[in-house]
Coordinates of C-alpha atoms in Angstrom, one line a residue:
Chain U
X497 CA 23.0 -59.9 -4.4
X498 CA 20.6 -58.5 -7.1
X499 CA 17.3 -57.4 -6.4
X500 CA 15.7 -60.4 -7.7
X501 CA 18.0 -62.7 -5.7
X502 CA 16.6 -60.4 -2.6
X503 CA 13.4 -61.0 -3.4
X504 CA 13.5 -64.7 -3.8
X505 CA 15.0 -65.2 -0.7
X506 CA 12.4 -63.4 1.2
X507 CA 10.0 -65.1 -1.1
X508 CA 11.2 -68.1 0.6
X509 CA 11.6 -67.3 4.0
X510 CA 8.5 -66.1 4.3
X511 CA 6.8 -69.2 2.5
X512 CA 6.7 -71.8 5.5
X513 CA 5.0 -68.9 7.5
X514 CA 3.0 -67.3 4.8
X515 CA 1.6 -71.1 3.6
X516 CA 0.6 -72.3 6.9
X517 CA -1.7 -69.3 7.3
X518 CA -3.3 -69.5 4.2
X519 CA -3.7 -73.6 4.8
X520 CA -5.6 -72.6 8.0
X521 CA -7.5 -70.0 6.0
X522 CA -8.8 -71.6 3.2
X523 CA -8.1 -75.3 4.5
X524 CA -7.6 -76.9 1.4
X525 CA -3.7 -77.5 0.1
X526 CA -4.1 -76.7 -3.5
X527 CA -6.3 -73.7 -2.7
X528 CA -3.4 -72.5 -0.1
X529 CA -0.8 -72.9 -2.9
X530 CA -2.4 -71.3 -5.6
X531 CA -3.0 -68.1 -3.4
X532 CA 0.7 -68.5 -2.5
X533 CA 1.2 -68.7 -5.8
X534 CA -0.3 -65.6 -7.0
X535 CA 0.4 -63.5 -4.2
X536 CA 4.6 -64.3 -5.0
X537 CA 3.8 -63.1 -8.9
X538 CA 2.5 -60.0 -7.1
X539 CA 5.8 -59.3 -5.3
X540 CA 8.1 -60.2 -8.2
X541 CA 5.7 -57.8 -10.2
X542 CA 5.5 -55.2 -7.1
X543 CA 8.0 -54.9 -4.8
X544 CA 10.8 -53.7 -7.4
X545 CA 8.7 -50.8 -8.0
X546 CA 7.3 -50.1 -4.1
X547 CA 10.3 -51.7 -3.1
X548 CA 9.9 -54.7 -0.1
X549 CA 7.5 -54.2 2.1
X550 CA 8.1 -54.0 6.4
X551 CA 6.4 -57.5 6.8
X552 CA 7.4 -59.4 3.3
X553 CA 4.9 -62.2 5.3
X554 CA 1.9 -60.4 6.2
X555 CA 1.8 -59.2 2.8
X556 CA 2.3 -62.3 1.4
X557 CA -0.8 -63.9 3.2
X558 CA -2.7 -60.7 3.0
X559 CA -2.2 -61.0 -0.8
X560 CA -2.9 -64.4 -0.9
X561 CA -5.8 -64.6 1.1
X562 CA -7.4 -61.7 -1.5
X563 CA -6.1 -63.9 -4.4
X564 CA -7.5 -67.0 -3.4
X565 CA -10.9 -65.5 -2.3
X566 CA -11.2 -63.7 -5.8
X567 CA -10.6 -67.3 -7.5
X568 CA -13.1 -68.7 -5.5
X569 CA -15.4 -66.0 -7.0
X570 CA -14.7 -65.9 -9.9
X571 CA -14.8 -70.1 -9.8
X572 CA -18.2 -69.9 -8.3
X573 CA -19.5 -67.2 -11.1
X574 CA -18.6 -69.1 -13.4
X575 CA -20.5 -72.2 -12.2
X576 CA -23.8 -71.4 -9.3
X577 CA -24.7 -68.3 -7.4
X578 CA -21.9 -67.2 -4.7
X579 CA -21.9 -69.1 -1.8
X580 CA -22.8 -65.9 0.8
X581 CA -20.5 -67.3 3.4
X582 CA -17.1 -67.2 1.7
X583 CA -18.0 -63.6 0.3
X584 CA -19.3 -62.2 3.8
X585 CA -15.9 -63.4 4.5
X586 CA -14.4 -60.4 2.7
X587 CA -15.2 -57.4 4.7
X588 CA -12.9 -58.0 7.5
X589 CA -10.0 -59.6 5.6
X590 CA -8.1 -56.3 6.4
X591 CA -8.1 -55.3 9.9
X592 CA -7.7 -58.5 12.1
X593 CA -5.1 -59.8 9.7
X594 CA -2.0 -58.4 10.3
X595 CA -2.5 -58.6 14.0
X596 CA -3.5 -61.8 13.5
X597 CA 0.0 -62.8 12.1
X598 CA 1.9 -61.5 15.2
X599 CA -0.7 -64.1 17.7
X600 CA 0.7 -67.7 18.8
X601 CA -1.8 -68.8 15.5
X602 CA 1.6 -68.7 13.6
X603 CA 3.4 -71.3 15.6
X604 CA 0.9 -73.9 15.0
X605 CA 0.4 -72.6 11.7
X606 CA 3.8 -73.4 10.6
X607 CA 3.8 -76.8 12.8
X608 CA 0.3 -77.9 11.2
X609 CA 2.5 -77.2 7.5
X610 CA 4.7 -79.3 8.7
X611 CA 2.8 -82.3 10.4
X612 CA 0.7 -82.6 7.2
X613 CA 3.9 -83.7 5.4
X614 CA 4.4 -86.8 8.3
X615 CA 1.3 -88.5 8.2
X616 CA 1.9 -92.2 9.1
X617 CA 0.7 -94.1 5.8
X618 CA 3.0 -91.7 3.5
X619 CA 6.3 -93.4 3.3
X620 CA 9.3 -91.6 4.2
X621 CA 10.3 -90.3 0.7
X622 CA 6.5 -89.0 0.0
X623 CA 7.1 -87.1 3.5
X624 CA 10.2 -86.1 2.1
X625 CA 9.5 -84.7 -0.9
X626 CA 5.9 -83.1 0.2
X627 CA 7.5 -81.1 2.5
X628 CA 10.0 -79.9 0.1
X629 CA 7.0 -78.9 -2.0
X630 CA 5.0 -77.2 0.1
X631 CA 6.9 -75.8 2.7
X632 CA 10.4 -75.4 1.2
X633 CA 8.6 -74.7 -2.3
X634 CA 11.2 -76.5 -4.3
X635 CA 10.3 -77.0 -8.0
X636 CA 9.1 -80.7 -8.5
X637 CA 12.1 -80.5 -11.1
X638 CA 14.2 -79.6 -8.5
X639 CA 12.6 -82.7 -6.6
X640 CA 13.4 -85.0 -9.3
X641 CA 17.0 -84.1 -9.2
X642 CA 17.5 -84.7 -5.8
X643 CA 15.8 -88.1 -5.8
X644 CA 17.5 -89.2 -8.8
X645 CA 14.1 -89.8 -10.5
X646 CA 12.1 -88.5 -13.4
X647 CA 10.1 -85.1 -12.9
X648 CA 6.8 -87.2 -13.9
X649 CA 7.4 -89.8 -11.8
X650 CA 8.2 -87.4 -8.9
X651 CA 4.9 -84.9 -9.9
X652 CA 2.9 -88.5 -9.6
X653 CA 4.4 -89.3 -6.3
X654 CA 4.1 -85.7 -4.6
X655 CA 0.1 -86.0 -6.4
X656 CA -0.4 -88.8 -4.5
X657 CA 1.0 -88.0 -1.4
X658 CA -1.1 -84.7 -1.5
X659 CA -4.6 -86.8 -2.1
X660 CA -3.4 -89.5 1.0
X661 CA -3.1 -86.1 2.9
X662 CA -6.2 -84.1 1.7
X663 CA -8.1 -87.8 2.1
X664 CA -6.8 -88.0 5.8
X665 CA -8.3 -84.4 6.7
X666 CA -6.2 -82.0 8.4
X667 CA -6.4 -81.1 12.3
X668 CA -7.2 -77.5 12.0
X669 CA -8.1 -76.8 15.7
X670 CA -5.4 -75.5 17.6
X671 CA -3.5 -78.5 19.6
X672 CA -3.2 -79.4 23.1
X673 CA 0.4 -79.3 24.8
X674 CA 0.2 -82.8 24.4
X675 CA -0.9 -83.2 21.0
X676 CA 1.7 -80.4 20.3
X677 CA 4.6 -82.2 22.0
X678 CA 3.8 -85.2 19.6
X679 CA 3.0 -83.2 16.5
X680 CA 6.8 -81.6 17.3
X681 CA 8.8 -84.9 17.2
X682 CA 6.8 -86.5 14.3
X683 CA 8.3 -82.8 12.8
X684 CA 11.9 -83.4 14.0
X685 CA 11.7 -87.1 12.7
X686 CA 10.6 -86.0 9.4
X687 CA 12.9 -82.9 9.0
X688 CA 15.7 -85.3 10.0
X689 CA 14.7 -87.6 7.1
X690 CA 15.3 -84.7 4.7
X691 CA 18.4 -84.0 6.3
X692 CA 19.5 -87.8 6.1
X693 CA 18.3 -87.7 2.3
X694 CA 20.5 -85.1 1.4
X695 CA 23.2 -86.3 4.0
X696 CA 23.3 -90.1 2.3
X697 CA 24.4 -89.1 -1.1
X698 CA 26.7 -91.4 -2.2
X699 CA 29.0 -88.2 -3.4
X700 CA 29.2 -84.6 -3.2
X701 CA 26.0 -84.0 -5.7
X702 CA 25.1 -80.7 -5.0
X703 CA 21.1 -81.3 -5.3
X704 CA 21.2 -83.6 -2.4
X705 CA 23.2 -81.5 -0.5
X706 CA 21.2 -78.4 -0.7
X707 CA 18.3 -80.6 1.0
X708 CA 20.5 -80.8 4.4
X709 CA 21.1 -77.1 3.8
X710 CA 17.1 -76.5 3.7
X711 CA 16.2 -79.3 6.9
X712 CA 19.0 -76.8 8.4
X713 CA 16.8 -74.0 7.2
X714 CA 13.4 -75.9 8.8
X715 CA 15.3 -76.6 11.9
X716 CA 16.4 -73.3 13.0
X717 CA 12.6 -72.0 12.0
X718 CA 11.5 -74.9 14.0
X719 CA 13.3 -73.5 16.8
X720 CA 12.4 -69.7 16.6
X721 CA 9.3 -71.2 17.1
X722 CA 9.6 -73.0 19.7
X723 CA 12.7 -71.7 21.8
X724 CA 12.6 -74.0 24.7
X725 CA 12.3 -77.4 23.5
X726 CA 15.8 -79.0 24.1
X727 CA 15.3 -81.6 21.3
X728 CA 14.7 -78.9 18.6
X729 CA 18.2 -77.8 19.8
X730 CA 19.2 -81.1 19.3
X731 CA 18.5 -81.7 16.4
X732 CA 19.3 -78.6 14.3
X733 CA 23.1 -79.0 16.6
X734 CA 22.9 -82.5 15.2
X735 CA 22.4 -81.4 11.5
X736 CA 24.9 -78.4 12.1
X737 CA 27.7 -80.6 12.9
X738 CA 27.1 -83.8 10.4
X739 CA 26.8 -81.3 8.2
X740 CA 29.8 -79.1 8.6
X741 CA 31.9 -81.8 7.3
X742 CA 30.2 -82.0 3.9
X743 CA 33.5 -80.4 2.6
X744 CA 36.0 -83.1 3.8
X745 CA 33.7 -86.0 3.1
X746 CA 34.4 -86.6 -0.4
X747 CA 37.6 -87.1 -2.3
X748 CA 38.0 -85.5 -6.2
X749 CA 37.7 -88.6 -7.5
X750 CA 33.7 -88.7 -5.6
X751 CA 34.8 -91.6 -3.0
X752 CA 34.0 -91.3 0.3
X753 CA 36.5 -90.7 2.8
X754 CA 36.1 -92.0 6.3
X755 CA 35.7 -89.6 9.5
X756 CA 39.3 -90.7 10.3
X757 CA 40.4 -90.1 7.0
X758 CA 38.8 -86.7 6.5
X759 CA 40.8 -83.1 6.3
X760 CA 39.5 -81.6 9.6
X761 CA 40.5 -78.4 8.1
X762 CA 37.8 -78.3 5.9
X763 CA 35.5 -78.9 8.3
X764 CA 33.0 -75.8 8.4
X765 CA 33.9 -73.7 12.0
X766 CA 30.6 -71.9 11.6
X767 CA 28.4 -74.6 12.0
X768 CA 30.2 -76.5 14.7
X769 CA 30.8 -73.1 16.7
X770 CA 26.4 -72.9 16.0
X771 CA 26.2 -76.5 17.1
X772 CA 28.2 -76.6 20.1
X773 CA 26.2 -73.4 21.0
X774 CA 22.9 -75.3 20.6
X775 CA 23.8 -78.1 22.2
X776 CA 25.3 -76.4 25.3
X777 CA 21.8 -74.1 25.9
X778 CA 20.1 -77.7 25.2
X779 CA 21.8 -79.5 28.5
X780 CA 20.5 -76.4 30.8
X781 CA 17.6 -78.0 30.4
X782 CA 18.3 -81.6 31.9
X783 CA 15.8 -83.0 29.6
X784 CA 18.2 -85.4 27.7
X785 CA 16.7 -87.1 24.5
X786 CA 18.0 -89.2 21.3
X787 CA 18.5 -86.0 19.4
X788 CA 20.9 -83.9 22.3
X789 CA 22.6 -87.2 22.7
X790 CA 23.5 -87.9 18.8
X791 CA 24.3 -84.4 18.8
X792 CA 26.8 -84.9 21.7
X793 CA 28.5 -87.8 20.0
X794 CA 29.0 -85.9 16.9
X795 CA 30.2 -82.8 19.1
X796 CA 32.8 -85.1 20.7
X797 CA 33.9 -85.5 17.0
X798 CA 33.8 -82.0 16.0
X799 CA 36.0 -81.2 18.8
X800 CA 38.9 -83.4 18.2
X801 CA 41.3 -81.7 16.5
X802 CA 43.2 -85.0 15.4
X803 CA 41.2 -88.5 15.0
X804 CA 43.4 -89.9 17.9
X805 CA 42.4 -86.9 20.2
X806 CA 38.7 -87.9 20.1
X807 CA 37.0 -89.2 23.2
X808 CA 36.3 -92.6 22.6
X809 CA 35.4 -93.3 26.3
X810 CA 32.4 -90.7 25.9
X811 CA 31.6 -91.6 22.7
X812 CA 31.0 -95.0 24.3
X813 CA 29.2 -93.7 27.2
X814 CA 26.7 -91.5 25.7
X815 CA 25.6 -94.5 22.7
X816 CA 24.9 -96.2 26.6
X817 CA 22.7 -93.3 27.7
X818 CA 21.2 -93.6 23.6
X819 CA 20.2 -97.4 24.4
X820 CA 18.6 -96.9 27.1
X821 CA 16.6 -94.1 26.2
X822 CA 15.9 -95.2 22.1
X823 CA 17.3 -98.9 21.8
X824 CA 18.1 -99.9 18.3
X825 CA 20.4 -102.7 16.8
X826 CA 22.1 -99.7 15.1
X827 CA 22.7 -97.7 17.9
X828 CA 24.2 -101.0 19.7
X829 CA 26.4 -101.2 16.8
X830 CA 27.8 -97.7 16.5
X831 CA 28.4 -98.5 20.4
X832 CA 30.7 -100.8 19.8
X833 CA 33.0 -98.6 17.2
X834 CA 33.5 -96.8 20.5
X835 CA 34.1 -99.6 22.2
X836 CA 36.7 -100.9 19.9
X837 CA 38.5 -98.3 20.3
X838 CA 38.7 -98.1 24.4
X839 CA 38.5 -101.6 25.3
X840 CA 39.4 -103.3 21.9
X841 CA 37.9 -105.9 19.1
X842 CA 37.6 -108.6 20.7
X843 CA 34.8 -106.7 23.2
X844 CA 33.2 -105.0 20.1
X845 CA 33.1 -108.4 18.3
X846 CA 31.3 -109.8 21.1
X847 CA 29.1 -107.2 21.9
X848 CA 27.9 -106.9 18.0
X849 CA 27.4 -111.0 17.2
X850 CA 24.4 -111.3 18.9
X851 CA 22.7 -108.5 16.5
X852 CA 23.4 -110.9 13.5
X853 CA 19.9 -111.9 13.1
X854 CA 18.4 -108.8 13.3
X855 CA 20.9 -106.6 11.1
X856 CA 21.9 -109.7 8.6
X857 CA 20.7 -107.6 6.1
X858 CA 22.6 -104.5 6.9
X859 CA 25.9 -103.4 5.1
X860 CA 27.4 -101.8 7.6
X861 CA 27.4 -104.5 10.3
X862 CA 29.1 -106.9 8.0
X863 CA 31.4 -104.3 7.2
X864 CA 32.0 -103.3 10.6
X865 CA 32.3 -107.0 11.4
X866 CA 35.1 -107.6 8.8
X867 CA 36.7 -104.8 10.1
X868 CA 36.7 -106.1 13.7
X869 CA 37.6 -109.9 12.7
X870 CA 41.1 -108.1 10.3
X871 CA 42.5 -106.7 13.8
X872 CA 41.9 -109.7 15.5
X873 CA 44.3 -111.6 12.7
X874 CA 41.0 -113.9 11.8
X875 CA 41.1 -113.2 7.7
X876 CA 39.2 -116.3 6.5
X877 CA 36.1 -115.0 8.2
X878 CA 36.9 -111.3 8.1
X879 CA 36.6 -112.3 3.9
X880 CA 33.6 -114.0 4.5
X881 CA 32.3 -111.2 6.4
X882 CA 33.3 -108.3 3.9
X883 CA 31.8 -110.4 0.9
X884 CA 28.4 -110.4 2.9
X885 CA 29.0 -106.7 3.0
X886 CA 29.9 -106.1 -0.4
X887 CA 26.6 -108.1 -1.8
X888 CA 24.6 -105.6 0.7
X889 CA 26.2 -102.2 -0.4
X890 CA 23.6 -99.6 -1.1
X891 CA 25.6 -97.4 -3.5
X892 CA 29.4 -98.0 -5.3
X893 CA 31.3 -95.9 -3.0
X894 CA 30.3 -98.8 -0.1
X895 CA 31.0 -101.3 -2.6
X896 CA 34.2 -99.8 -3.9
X897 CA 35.3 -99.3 0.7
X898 CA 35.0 -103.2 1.1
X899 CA 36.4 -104.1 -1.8
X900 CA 40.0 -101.6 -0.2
X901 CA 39.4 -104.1 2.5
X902 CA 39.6 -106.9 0.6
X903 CA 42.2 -105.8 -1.6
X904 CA 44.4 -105.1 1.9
X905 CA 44.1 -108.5 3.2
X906 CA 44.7 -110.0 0.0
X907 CA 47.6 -108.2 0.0
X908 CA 48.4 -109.2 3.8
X909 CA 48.3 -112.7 3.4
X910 CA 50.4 -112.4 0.0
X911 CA 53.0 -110.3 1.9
X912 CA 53.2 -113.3 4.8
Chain O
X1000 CA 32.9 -39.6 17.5
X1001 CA 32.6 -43.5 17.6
X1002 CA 29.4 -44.9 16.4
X1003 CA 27.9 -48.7 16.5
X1004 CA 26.2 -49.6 13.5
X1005 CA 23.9 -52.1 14.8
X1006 CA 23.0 -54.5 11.4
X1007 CA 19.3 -55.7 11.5
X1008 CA 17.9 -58.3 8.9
X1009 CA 15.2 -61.0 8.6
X1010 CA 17.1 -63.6 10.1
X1011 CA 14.8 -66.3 7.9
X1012 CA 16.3 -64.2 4.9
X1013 CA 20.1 -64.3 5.7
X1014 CA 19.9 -67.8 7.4
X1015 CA 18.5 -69.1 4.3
X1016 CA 21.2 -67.1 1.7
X1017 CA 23.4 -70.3 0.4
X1018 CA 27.1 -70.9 1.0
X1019 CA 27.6 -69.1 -2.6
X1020 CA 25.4 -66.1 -2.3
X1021 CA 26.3 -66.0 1.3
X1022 CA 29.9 -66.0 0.4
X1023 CA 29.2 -63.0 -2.5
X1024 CA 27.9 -60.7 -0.3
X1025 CA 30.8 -60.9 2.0
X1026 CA 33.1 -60.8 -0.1
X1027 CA 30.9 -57.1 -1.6
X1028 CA 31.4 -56.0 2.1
X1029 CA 34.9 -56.7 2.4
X1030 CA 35.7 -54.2 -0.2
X1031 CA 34.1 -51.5 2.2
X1032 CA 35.7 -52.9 5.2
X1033 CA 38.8 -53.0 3.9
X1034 CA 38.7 -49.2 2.6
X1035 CA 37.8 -48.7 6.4
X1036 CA 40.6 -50.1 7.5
X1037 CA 42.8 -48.6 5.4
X1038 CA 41.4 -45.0 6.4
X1039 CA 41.6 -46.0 10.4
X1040 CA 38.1 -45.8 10.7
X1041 CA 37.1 -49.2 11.4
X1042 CA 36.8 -50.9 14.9
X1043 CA 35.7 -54.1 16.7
X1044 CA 33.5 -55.5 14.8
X1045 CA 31.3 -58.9 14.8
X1046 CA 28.4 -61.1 13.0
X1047 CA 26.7 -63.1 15.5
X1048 CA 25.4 -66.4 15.4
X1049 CA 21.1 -66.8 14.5
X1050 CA 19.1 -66.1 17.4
X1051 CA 18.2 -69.5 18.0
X1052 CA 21.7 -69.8 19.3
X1053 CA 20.9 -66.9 22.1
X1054 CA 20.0 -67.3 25.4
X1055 CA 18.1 -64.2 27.5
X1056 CA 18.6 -63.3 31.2
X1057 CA 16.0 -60.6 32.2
X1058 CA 16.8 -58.9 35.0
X1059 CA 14.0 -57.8 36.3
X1060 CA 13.5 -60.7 38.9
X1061 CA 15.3 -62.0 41.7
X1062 CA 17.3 -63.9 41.0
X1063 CA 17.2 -62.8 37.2
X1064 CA 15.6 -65.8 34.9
X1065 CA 17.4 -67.3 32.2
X1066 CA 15.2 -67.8 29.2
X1067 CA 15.9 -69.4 25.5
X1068 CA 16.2 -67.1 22.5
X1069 CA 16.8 -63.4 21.9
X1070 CA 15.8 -60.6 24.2
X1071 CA 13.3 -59.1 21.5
X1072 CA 10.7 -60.8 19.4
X1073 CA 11.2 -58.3 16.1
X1074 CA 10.7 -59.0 12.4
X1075 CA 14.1 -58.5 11.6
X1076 CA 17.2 -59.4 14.5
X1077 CA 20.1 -57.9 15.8
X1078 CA 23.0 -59.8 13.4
X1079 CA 25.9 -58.3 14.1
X1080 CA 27.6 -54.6 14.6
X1081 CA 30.5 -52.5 13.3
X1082 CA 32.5 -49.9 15.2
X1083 CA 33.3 -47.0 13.4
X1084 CA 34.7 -43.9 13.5
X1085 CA 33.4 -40.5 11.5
X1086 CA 33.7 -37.2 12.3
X1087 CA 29.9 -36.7 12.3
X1088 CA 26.4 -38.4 11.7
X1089 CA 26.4 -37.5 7.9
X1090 CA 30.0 -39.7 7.7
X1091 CA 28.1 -42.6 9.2
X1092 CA 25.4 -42.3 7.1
X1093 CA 27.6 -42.6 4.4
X1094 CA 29.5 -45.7 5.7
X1095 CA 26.1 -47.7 6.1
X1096 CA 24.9 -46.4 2.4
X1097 CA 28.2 -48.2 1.7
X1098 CA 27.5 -51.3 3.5
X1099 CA 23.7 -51.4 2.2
X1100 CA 24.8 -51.3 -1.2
X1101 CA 26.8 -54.2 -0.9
X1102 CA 24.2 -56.0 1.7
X1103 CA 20.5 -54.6 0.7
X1104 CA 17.7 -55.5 2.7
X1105 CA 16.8 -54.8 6.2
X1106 CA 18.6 -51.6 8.5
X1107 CA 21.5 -50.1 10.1
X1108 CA 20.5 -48.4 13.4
X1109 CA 23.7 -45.5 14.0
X1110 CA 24.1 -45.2 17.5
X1111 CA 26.8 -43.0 19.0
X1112 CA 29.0 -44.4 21.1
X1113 CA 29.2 -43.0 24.6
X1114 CA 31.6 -45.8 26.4
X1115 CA 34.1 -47.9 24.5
X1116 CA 36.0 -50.6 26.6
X1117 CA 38.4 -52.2 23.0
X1118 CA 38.9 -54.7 25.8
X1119 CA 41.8 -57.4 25.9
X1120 CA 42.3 -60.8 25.6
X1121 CA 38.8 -62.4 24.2
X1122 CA 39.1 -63.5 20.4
X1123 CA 42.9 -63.1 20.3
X1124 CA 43.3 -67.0 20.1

């Protein structure tokens, strides 16, 4: 790796750490960027010479913190007399800081970064793509690519979302257990959204799937920092193992190819060895939640070595223990794959037609619906039921799956 | 003499490498492994998993407590280790200049070695 490359990667794992002190320092966004900013010119310009220094972090929001304060002065010359409370400031910048840095502040620090990004009137891709601006520091260019949308259009909609945040204030006093234990899961929620953007690309586009690489990234960071929480080991288990079969989830030709379908030996070892790992400190705990438990059912894929070695039974069990504890139409429904399996169709059909109100507009239960109505020999409706699918398919690989089905009972009823 | 070369890095740093650069500096290192090998001076050797992935029993209570993450809070972690063996300290030192110039950043503490099990069995499958 060349120097440079070093130095951008420590550039960036520093950032989440190094931003959220600055944030709580000068407690303004833009302000906390800026310094960010300059203080990461000064190590491109620096550290080749000094070389890196022991705490690329410290430095960074030691740097910063002198950056932003000398803006501020020089912003403040330039228009009234210096405001004798942010210079007074300066004297014990030094001392206190590095210590500082070492203190639980950080924690929170890096949380409050985080938290700012999942405030409740942004919509999920404004949370999405602040947090890839100011924590992960991705370019707004590199933004736009992932999104699929023009770099003004995505500058305007991470512009906005920063004014809805800097409008809403930020909570800069350190949070209770309680307000931290909710603070933490609106966190998980949102980094799972960046996974899930990144994880929902319609084919292996390398932009999108660099975002499941970085809410991998937040994760584990999310964990160092809190090491005990068993849904923080969820999760990051979760992402490990979705995502360690982004190698065998695409054919050449860009189509998707089902979890049956896929080449398990392209599966990626490292991650599943990582999230079985996570996942097996997370049950110590006995503190089950939606996270462990999705991260269970995808374990129970990981370790099947064959499709027709995977544990159906569990599988079904553990989307149980996910009603009960986080009920959702969905979950219901990818309960009764399982169940389709173990105790047939005709019990999956039944358990997923009373749903067809609330998920009429969803693809995949009229896919899933076809699917279930072809083994049970009903075609008319199974046609009926994959047209209703195709007219709801959110990208042309889903279109291009039903249409296969339709093409193989077509073919059926021909051959009959 | 054997001698552990115990590998320490910002964890946020290597974590964060991408399956590409990742991928470069191994294959860098594999060069230098390989000449190891080659010259019989290369034992057990292992990357381990991020420290998120540890789990800590201290001792020092009865019964010992089992806590989450890695023994030692330290800017940079314990990522993996290489057994070698060099005739003397300036031989190591020349094996981990090796290594750090295909892998910069972070340190390699040399430790001697002073009991070596090779063991049997474990990571034979």
């Amino acid at each position: 790796m060349s120097e440079l490359a070093w130095i951008d990667a420590a550039l960036t794992g520093a950032r989440p750490q190094a931003m959220g002190a600055l944030l709580r320092y000068f407690r303004d966004l833009d302000t906390a960027e800026e310094a960010f900013q300059e203080a990461c010119l000064r190590a491109v310009r620096t550290w080749p010479q000094n070389g890196p220094p022991r705490d690329p972090t410290a430095w960074l929001v030691f740097v910063g913190r002198n950056a932003g304060v000398d803006a501020a002065r020089r912003r403040s010359r330039q228009t009234e007399l210096p405001p004798e409370e942010l210079l007074s400031d300066l004297d014990d910048v030094e001392a206190p800081m590095v210590e500082r840095l070492d203190g639980a502040n950080y924690r929170d620090d890096v949380l409050r970064l985080l938290f700012i990004c999942c405030h409740p009137d942004l919509p999920a891709t404004q949370q999405i793509a602040l947090a890839l601006r100011i924590v992960s520091g991705l370019s707004v260019k590199q933004i736009a690519r992932a999104f699929l949308v023009g770099d003004s259009a995505m500058e305007q909609r991470i512009t906005r979302a920063k004014a809805k945040v800097g409008a809403a204030g930020t909570p800069f006093e350190a949070p209770g257990p309680e307000e931290r234990a909710q603070r933490l899961a609106a966190v998980a929620a949102m980094l799972y959204l960046v996974f899930n953007e990144g994880y929902s690309a319609a084919s292996a586009e390398p932009d999108r799937a660099a975002l499941c690489d970085e809410a991998i990234r937040l994760g584990r960071l999310l964990l160092r920092l809190f090491p005990t929480e068993p849904e923080v080991m969820g999760l990051t288990a979760l992402m490990l193992l979705q995502h360690s079969r982004a190698g065998a989830r695409f054919a050449e030709d860009g189509s998707v190819v089902l979890l049956e379908e896929q080449d398990r030996s392209r599966w990626n070892d490292g991650m599943i060895a990582e999230g079985l790992a996570l996942i097996d400190k997370a049950m110590r705990h006995r503190r089950p939640g939606p996270y462990q438990i999705q991260a269970a059912i995808a374990a129970l894929h990981a370790r099947a070595e064959r499709p027709e070695e995977t544990d159906w039974a569990e599988i079904d069990q553990l989307y149980a223990a996910l009603e009960r504890l986080a009920p959702s139409p969905v979950v219901t429904l990818n309960r009764a794959v399982a169940v389709s399996k173990t105790r047939g169709p005709a019990e999956a059909l039944a358990m997923i037609e009373p749903l067809e109100t609330r998920l009429s507009g969803y693809f995949h239960f009229h896919g899933l619906r076809g699917a279930l109505l072809t083994q049970l020999g009903r075609a008319g409706e199974a046609r009926a039921a994959f047209g209703q699918a195709i007219g709801l398919a959110n990208t042309a690989a889903e279109a291009a799956h039903i249409r296969m089905h339709l093409d193989r009972l077509a073919a059926d009823s021909v051959g009959r | 003499m054997l001698y552990a070369l115990l590998c320490y890095n910002s964890e946020e740093v290597v974590c964060g490498w991408s399956q590409e650069e990742d991928d470069a500096v191994m294959a860098k290192l594999g060069v230098v492994h390989d000449r190891l090998a080659k010259a019989g001076k290369l034992g057990p050797s292992l990357r381990l998993m991020p420290t998120t992935a540890a789990t800590t029993l201290v001792k020092d209570s009865d019964p010992p407590l089992v806590i989450d993450g890695p023994y030692a809070e330290t800017k940079e972690q314990l990522l993996g280790f290489y057994v070698i063996d060099c005739e003397d300290l300036e031989e190591a030192l020349g094996v981990a200049r090796d290594l750090a110039k295909a892998n910069p950043g972070g340190a390699y503490e040399i430790r001697p070695v002073r009991l070596f099990l090779p063991g049997v069995g474990a990571g034979s499958e």
